[in-house]
């Protein structure tokens, strides 16, 4: 990585503003249902504590849209963080108000302050310079470790770096190293599996991966637009008629580049959008009217499986079916299982794909599960991430 990290500057005793991604899922009782993102921030926090820093942590949670809403408070995160670290975490009642300012001013070495949700201010997402400066004024150094928000040019992810020296934490370093190595210097054969709901979400990544991979496998809702592009009926399957051209172009590009493009040869279809709907498996060219394609079929699973066995590097983004319904989770689960048994580098990027692997209990069998869905996609597309660009060069 060509950006400075916390290891590249002297942080001893400094007051440090650390942007974390504590955007964790919660239930109606404001209990955290998955603390993965908090755990992912721990290595950087521990290192800064060892350096006797005074830590000011900041994050967004959900989309309060510039208003103070208690259901988006970071208080439960402070509690969970305190439990994990076995250490007091002071919570500020606001972000840049008197409470935050005085608590930040009075911080002692080795103490941790968590600010309230930065998105309580619309200036955060507007990347307002005065707001960014107020955040910067609380500290001496900016450490960005919020990979999940690195594709956003917000005040606390990028704007703040205009006022104080900015470096990355260990999570961002790890994400960039793993994703960067895979994309720029992969051990071959290098394969990608793309799924998820829409072609429009992923066309950028399809296009850039076609420059890099040996094999591209496509499943999920996206596949039906590719079927349509070849003139076949897709029934009620999700299909973006206006993206048929893009699907054609992708197929042509694959041919030109000598990339093996594998589309489903069969699909499991259902009558209605409900968990226990009547279902059956048909060839990809045989989807009847009134039926919807919800998963890849068994023949496709076998073909993908055989291909994957040859891989040395695999990137997977997007579930291969409507995995929220058990009977259509088979493709996603089978492919997750195959990946977990490979001796290849296996990288999962994408919120829902990560959740599917987690749900299948296979998370620890993968080389890396990215903490940033949107950020990892944009990185793989070759886009510049504002939260990374703003950091000091090595
Ligand atoms: P990720 O978060 O991993 O990037 P996406 O957000 O692009 O993935 O897509 C995930 C969603 O796509 C899931 O909710 C899943 O149910 C849906 N999906 C996948 N295949 C289909 C399908 N055949 N029909 C409808 N929805 C699908
Ligand atoms: Mg998603």
Coordinates of C-alpha atoms and ligand atoms in Angstrom, one line a residue:
X1 CA 0.0 0.0 0.0
X2 CA 1.4 3.5 -0.9
X3 CA -0.5 5.3 1.9
X4 CA 0.9 5.9 5.4
X5 CA -0.5 3.8 8.2
X6 CA -0.4 4.3 12.0
X7 CA 3.0 2.6 12.0
X8 CA 4.5 5.2 9.7
X9 CA 4.2 8.3 12.0
X10 CA 5.0 9.0 15.7
X11 CA 1.7 8.8 17.6
X12 CA 3.0 8.6 21.2
X13 CA 0.7 10.5 23.5
X14 CA -1.1 12.2 20.6
X15 CA -4.8 13.0 20.5
X16 CA -6.1 11.0 17.6
X17 CA -9.4 11.2 15.8
X18 CA -10.2 7.7 14.6
X19 CA -13.0 7.2 12.0
X20 CA -14.4 3.7 12.5
X21 CA -17.2 1.8 10.8
X22 CA -19.4 1.0 13.7
X23 CA -22.5 0.8 11.4
X24 CA -23.7 -2.4 13.0
X25 CA -27.1 -4.1 12.6
X26 CA -29.4 -3.8 15.6
X27 CA -32.8 -5.2 16.6
X28 CA -35.9 -3.1 17.7
X29 CA -34.5 -3.1 21.3
X30 CA -31.3 -1.4 20.1
X31 CA -29.3 -4.6 20.8
X32 CA -26.4 -5.2 18.5
X33 CA -27.1 -8.4 16.5
X34 CA -23.7 -8.7 14.8
X35 CA -20.5 -7.1 16.3
X36 CA -18.2 -8.1 13.4
X37 CA -17.5 -4.4 12.5
X38 CA -16.6 -3.5 16.1
X39 CA -14.3 -6.5 16.3
X40 CA -12.6 -5.4 13.1
X41 CA -11.7 -2.0 14.6
X42 CA -10.0 -3.5 17.7
X43 CA -6.4 -4.0 16.3
X44 CA -6.1 -0.3 15.5
X45 CA -7.7 0.8 18.8
X46 CA -5.4 -1.5 20.8
X47 CA -2.3 -0.3 18.9
X48 CA -3.2 3.4 19.6
X49 CA -3.8 2.6 23.3
X50 CA -0.3 1.0 23.4
X51 CA 1.0 4.3 22.0
X52 CA -0.6 6.1 24.9
X53 CA -2.9 8.0 22.6
X54 CA -6.0 9.9 23.6
X55 CA -8.6 8.3 21.4
X56 CA -11.6 10.1 19.9
X57 CA -13.6 7.6 18.0
X58 CA -16.3 8.5 15.4
X59 CA -18.7 6.6 13.2
X60 CA -22.0 6.8 11.5
X61 CA -24.9 4.4 12.2
X62 CA -27.8 4.0 9.8
X63 CA -29.3 7.0 8.0
X64 CA -30.6 9.5 10.5
X65 CA -30.5 12.1 7.7
X66 CA -29.0 15.0 9.6
X67 CA -31.3 14.7 12.6
X68 CA -30.8 13.6 16.2
X69 CA -32.8 10.3 16.5
X70 CA -32.2 8.2 19.6
X71 CA -32.7 4.9 17.6
X72 CA -29.5 5.8 15.7
X73 CA -27.4 6.5 18.9
X74 CA -24.0 5.0 19.2
X75 CA -24.5 4.4 23.0
X76 CA -25.0 0.6 22.5
X77 CA -21.7 0.6 20.5
X78 CA -19.9 2.3 23.4
X79 CA -21.2 -0.4 25.7
X80 CA -20.2 -3.3 23.4
X81 CA -16.7 -1.7 22.8
X82 CA -16.2 -1.3 26.5
X83 CA -17.1 -5.0 27.0
X84 CA -14.7 -6.2 24.3
X85 CA -11.8 -4.0 25.5
X86 CA -12.6 -4.5 29.2
X87 CA -12.1 -0.8 29.6
X88 CA -14.3 2.3 30.0
X89 CA -15.5 4.0 26.9
X90 CA -16.7 7.6 27.5
X91 CA -19.7 8.5 25.3
X92 CA -20.3 12.1 24.2
X93 CA -23.9 13.3 24.0
X94 CA -23.2 15.1 20.7
X95 CA -20.7 15.3 17.8
X96 CA -19.3 18.8 17.8
X97 CA -21.3 20.3 20.6
X98 CA -20.2 21.5 24.1
X99 CA -20.3 18.0 25.6
X100 CA -18.1 16.4 22.9
X101 CA -15.7 19.4 22.9
X102 CA -15.2 19.4 26.7
X103 CA -14.9 15.6 26.9
X104 CA -12.3 15.7 24.0
X105 CA -10.4 18.5 25.7
X106 CA -10.2 16.7 29.0
X107 CA -9.1 13.3 27.6
X108 CA -6.1 11.8 29.2
X109 CA -3.6 9.4 27.7
X110 CA -5.0 5.9 27.2
X111 CA -8.6 7.1 27.5
X112 CA -11.3 6.5 24.8
X113 CA -14.1 8.9 23.9
X114 CA -16.8 7.9 21.4
X115 CA -18.7 10.8 19.7
X116 CA -22.3 10.5 18.8
X117 CA -23.4 9.5 15.3
X118 CA -21.7 11.8 12.8
X119 CA -24.8 11.6 10.6
X120 CA -26.8 13.5 13.2
X121 CA -25.4 16.5 11.2
X122 CA -26.2 16.8 7.5
X123 CA -22.9 18.6 7.1
X124 CA -21.3 15.1 7.5
X125 CA -22.6 13.7 4.2
X126 CA -22.4 17.2 2.6
X127 CA -18.7 17.1 3.4
X128 CA -19.1 20.6 4.8
X129 CA -15.6 22.2 5.3
X130 CA -16.5 24.1 8.5
X131 CA -17.9 20.9 10.1
X132 CA -14.9 18.9 9.0
X133 CA -12.7 21.6 10.6
X134 CA -14.6 21.4 13.9
X135 CA -13.9 17.6 13.9
X136 CA -10.3 18.2 13.1
X137 CA -9.9 20.8 15.8
X138 CA -10.6 18.2 18.5
X139 CA -7.5 16.2 17.6
X140 CA -3.9 16.3 16.3
X141 CA -4.0 13.3 13.9
X142 CA -6.7 11.7 11.7
X143 CA -6.7 7.9 11.5
X144 CA -9.1 6.4 9.0
X145 CA -10.1 2.8 9.6
X146 CA -13.6 2.9 8.2
X147 CA -13.2 0.8 5.1
X148 CA -16.9 0.3 4.8
X149 CA -17.3 4.1 4.3
X150 CA -14.1 4.8 2.3
X151 CA -16.0 5.2 -0.9
X152 CA -17.8 8.2 0.6
X153 CA -16.4 11.7 0.5
X154 CA -17.9 12.8 3.8
X155 CA -16.6 15.2 6.5
X156 CA -15.4 12.5 8.9
X157 CA -14.1 10.1 6.1
X158 CA -12.2 12.6 3.9
X159 CA -12.9 16.3 4.5
X160 CA -11.2 16.2 7.9
X161 CA -7.9 15.3 6.2
X162 CA -7.6 18.8 4.8
X163 CA -6.8 20.1 8.3
X164 CA -4.7 17.5 10.2
X165 CA -2.2 14.8 9.1
X166 CA -4.1 11.6 7.9
X167 CA -3.0 8.0 8.0
X168 CA -4.8 4.6 7.7
X169 CA -5.5 2.1 10.4
X170 CA -4.9 -1.6 10.2
X171 CA -8.3 -2.6 8.8
X172 CA -8.0 -0.3 5.8
X173 CA -4.4 -1.5 5.3
X174 CA -5.6 -5.1 5.4
X175 CA -8.5 -4.6 3.0
X176 CA -6.4 -2.8 0.5
X177 CA -3.6 -5.3 0.7
X178 CA -5.8 -8.4 0.2
X179 CA -8.1 -6.9 -2.4
X180 CA -5.2 -5.1 -4.2
X181 CA -3.0 -8.2 -4.4
X182 CA -5.9 -10.3 -5.7
X183 CA -6.7 -7.8 -8.4
X184 CA -3.2 -6.7 -9.4
X185 CA -1.1 -9.7 -8.8
X186 CA -3.4 -12.8 -8.6
X187 CA -2.2 -16.3 -8.6
X188 CA -3.8 -17.9 -11.6
X189 CA -6.3 -19.2 -12.6
X190 CA -8.0 -16.2 -11.3
X191 CA -11.8 -16.5 -11.2
X192 CA -14.7 -14.3 -10.2
X193 CA -18.2 -15.2 -9.2
X194 CA -20.8 -12.4 -9.5
X195 CA -24.4 -12.6 -8.3
X196 CA -26.8 -10.4 -6.6
X197 CA -29.9 -8.7 -7.7
X198 CA -29.1 -6.3 -10.5
X199 CA -26.8 -5.9 -13.5
X200 CA -26.9 -2.2 -13.0
X201 CA -25.3 -2.5 -9.6
X202 CA -22.5 -4.6 -10.9
X203 CA -21.9 -3.7 -14.6
X204 CA -18.8 -1.6 -13.6
X205 CA -17.3 -4.5 -11.8
X206 CA -18.1 -7.0 -14.6
X207 CA -16.4 -4.7 -17.0
X208 CA -13.2 -4.2 -15.0
X209 CA -13.0 -7.9 -13.9
X210 CA -13.2 -9.0 -17.6
X211 CA -9.8 -7.3 -18.0
X212 CA -8.3 -9.3 -15.1
X213 CA -9.8 -12.8 -14.7
X214 CA -9.5 -16.1 -16.5
X215 CA -13.0 -17.2 -15.7
X216 CA -16.2 -15.2 -14.8
X217 CA -19.2 -17.0 -13.4
X218 CA -22.5 -15.2 -13.3
X219 CA -25.5 -16.2 -11.2
X220 CA -28.2 -14.5 -9.1
X221 CA -30.8 -12.1 -10.4
X222 CA -28.3 -10.7 -12.9
X223 CA -28.3 -13.8 -15.0
X224 CA -31.8 -13.3 -16.3
X225 CA -30.8 -10.1 -18.1
X226 CA -28.1 -12.2 -19.9
X227 CA -30.7 -14.8 -20.9
X228 CA -33.0 -12.0 -22.2
X229 CA -30.0 -10.6 -24.1
X230 CA -29.8 -13.9 -26.0
X231 CA -33.5 -13.8 -26.9
X232 CA -35.0 -16.1 -24.3
X233 CA -38.0 -15.8 -22.2
X234 CA -37.4 -15.1 -18.5
X235 CA -41.0 -15.2 -17.2
X236 CA -41.3 -13.0 -14.1
X237 CA -37.6 -13.2 -13.2
X238 CA -35.9 -10.0 -12.2
X239 CA -34.6 -8.7 -15.5
X240 CA -33.4 -5.2 -16.5
X241 CA -34.6 -4.8 -20.1
X242 CA -32.7 -1.6 -20.5
X243 CA -29.5 -3.4 -19.5
X244 CA -29.7 -6.0 -22.2
X245 CA -27.2 -4.1 -24.3
X246 CA -24.7 -4.0 -21.5
X247 CA -25.1 -7.7 -21.0
X248 CA -24.4 -8.3 -24.8
X249 CA -21.3 -6.0 -24.6
X250 CA -20.0 -8.0 -21.6
X251 CA -20.4 -11.3 -23.5
X252 CA -18.6 -9.8 -26.5
X253 CA -15.8 -8.5 -24.3
X254 CA -15.4 -11.9 -22.7
X255 CA -14.9 -13.4 -26.1
X256 CA -12.4 -10.8 -27.2
X257 CA -10.4 -11.1 -24.0
X258 CA -10.4 -14.9 -24.0
X259 CA -12.2 -14.9 -20.7
X260 CA -14.3 -18.0 -20.0
X261 CA -17.8 -16.7 -19.2
X262 CA -20.0 -19.2 -17.5
X263 CA -23.7 -18.4 -17.3
X264 CA -26.2 -20.7 -15.6
X265 CA -27.4 -23.6 -17.8
X266 CA -30.4 -24.3 -15.5
X267 CA -32.4 -22.4 -12.9
X268 CA -34.7 -23.2 -10.0
X269 CA -37.9 -21.3 -10.5
X270 CA -40.8 -20.5 -8.2
X271 CA -44.4 -19.5 -8.8
X272 CA -44.6 -16.7 -6.3
X273 CA -42.2 -14.6 -4.2
X274 CA -42.7 -16.5 -0.9
X275 CA -40.6 -19.0 1.1
X276 CA -42.8 -22.0 0.5
X277 CA -43.8 -21.4 -3.0
X278 CA -44.1 -24.3 -5.5
X279 CA -40.7 -24.7 -7.3
X280 CA -38.9 -26.7 -10.0
X281 CA -35.7 -26.7 -11.9
X282 CA -35.7 -26.0 -15.7
X283 CA -33.1 -25.4 -18.4
X284 CA -32.2 -21.7 -18.8
X285 CA -34.0 -21.5 -22.1
X286 CA -37.2 -23.0 -20.8
X287 CA -38.5 -20.6 -18.2
X288 CA -42.3 -20.5 -18.5
X289 CA -44.4 -17.4 -18.3
X290 CA -45.6 -16.6 -14.8
X291 CA -42.6 -18.3 -13.1
X292 CA -39.6 -16.6 -11.6
X293 CA -36.0 -17.7 -11.5
X294 CA -34.8 -17.7 -7.9
X295 CA -31.6 -19.8 -7.9
X296 CA -29.1 -21.5 -10.1
X297 CA -29.9 -25.2 -10.7
X298 CA -27.9 -28.4 -9.9
X299 CA -26.3 -28.7 -13.3
X300 CA -25.0 -25.2 -13.0
X301 CA -23.7 -25.8 -9.5
X302 CA -21.7 -28.8 -10.8
X303 CA -20.2 -26.8 -13.7
X304 CA -19.2 -23.9 -11.4
X305 CA -17.8 -26.4 -8.9
X306 CA -15.6 -28.2 -11.4
X307 CA -14.3 -24.9 -12.7
X308 CA -13.6 -23.6 -9.2
X309 CA -11.6 -26.6 -8.3
X310 CA -8.9 -25.3 -10.7
X311 CA -8.8 -21.8 -9.2
X312 CA -5.9 -20.3 -7.3
X313 CA -7.6 -17.0 -6.6
X314 CA -11.4 -16.4 -6.3
X315 CA -13.3 -13.2 -5.7
X316 CA -17.0 -13.7 -5.0
X317 CA -19.5 -10.8 -4.9
X318 CA -23.3 -11.3 -4.7
X319 CA -25.5 -14.3 -3.7
X320 CA -26.3 -16.7 -6.5
X321 CA -30.0 -16.8 -5.6
X322 CA -32.7 -15.5 -3.3
X323 CA -30.8 -17.0 -0.4
X324 CA -33.1 -15.4 2.2
X325 CA -35.6 -18.3 1.3
X326 CA -34.1 -21.7 2.3
X327 CA -35.2 -23.5 -0.8
X328 CA -33.4 -20.9 -3.0
X329 CA -30.2 -20.8 -0.9
X330 CA -28.8 -24.0 -2.3
X331 CA -26.7 -22.5 -5.1
X332 CA -25.2 -19.9 -2.7
X333 CA -24.6 -22.4 0.0
X334 CA -23.1 -25.1 -2.3
X335 CA -20.7 -22.5 -3.9
X336 CA -19.8 -21.2 -0.4
X337 CA -19.0 -24.8 0.6
X338 CA -16.8 -25.4 -2.5
X339 CA -14.9 -22.2 -1.8
X340 CA -14.4 -23.2 1.8
X341 CA -12.7 -26.4 0.6
X342 CA -10.3 -24.9 -1.9
X343 CA -6.7 -24.3 -1.1
X344 CA -7.0 -21.0 -3.2
X345 CA -7.1 -17.4 -2.0
X346 CA -10.9 -16.8 -1.5
X347 CA -12.2 -13.3 -1.1
X348 CA -15.8 -12.4 -0.3
X349 CA -16.8 -8.8 -1.0
X350 CA -20.4 -7.6 -0.6
X351 CA -22.7 -7.3 2.4
X352 CA -25.2 -10.0 1.4
X353 CA -22.6 -12.5 0.2
X354 CA -20.7 -12.0 3.4
X355 CA -23.9 -12.5 5.4
X356 CA -24.6 -15.7 3.4
X357 CA -21.2 -17.2 4.1
X358 CA -21.6 -16.2 7.8
X359 CA -25.1 -17.9 7.9
X360 CA -23.6 -21.0 6.3
X361 CA -21.0 -21.1 9.1
X362 CA -18.1 -20.9 6.7
X363 CA -16.7 -17.4 7.4
X364 CA -13.5 -18.6 9.0
X365 CA -12.8 -21.0 6.1
X366 CA -12.4 -18.0 3.7
X367 CA -9.2 -16.1 3.2
X368 CA -10.9 -12.7 3.6
X369 CA -14.4 -11.4 4.0
X370 CA -14.4 -7.7 3.2
X371 CA -16.1 -5.4 5.7
X372 CA -17.0 -3.0 2.9
X373 CA -19.7 -4.0 0.4
X374 CA -19.9 -0.8 -1.6
X375 CA -16.3 0.2 -1.0
X376 CA -14.9 -3.2 -2.1
X377 CA -17.0 -3.1 -5.3
X378 CA -15.7 0.4 -6.1
X379 CA -12.2 -0.7 -5.4
X380 CA -12.5 -3.7 -7.7
X381 CA -14.0 -1.4 -10.3
X382 CA -10.7 0.5 -10.2
X383 CA -12.4 3.7 -8.8
X384 CA -10.5 5.9 -6.4
X385 CA -11.9 5.9 -2.9
X386 CA -12.0 9.4 -1.3
X387 CA -11.4 7.9 2.2
X388 CA -8.1 6.5 0.9
X389 CA -7.0 9.2 -1.5
X390 CA -7.1 11.8 1.3
X391 CA -4.4 9.9 3.3
X392 CA -0.7 10.8 3.3
X393 CA 1.4 9.1 0.7
X394 CA 4.3 7.0 1.9
Ligands
LIG1 P1 -24.0 -8.1 -2.1 O1 -24.6 -7.3 -1.0 O2 -23.3 -9.3 -1.7 O3 -23.2 -7.2 -3.0 P2 -26.4 -7.7 -3.7 O4 -26.9 -6.6 -2.7 O5 -26.0 -7.2 -5.0 O6 -25.3 -8.6 -3.0 O7 -27.6 -8.7 -3.9 C1 -28.2 -9.5 -2.9 C2 -29.6 -9.7 -3.1 O8 -29.8 -10.3 -4.4 C3 -30.2 -10.6 -2.1 O9 -31.2 -10.0 -1.4 C4 -30.8 -11.8 -2.9 O10 -32.0 -12.3 -2.5 C5 -31.0 -11.1 -4.3 N1 -31.0 -12.1 -5.3 C6 -30.1 -13.0 -5.8 N2 -30.6 -13.7 -6.8 C7 -31.9 -13.4 -7.0 C8 -32.9 -13.8 -7.9 N3 -32.7 -14.8 -8.7 N4 -34.1 -13.2 -7.8 C9 -34.3 -12.2 -6.9 N5 -33.4 -11.8 -6.0 C10 -32.2 -12.3 -6.1
LIG2 MG1 -26.3 -6.0 -0.8

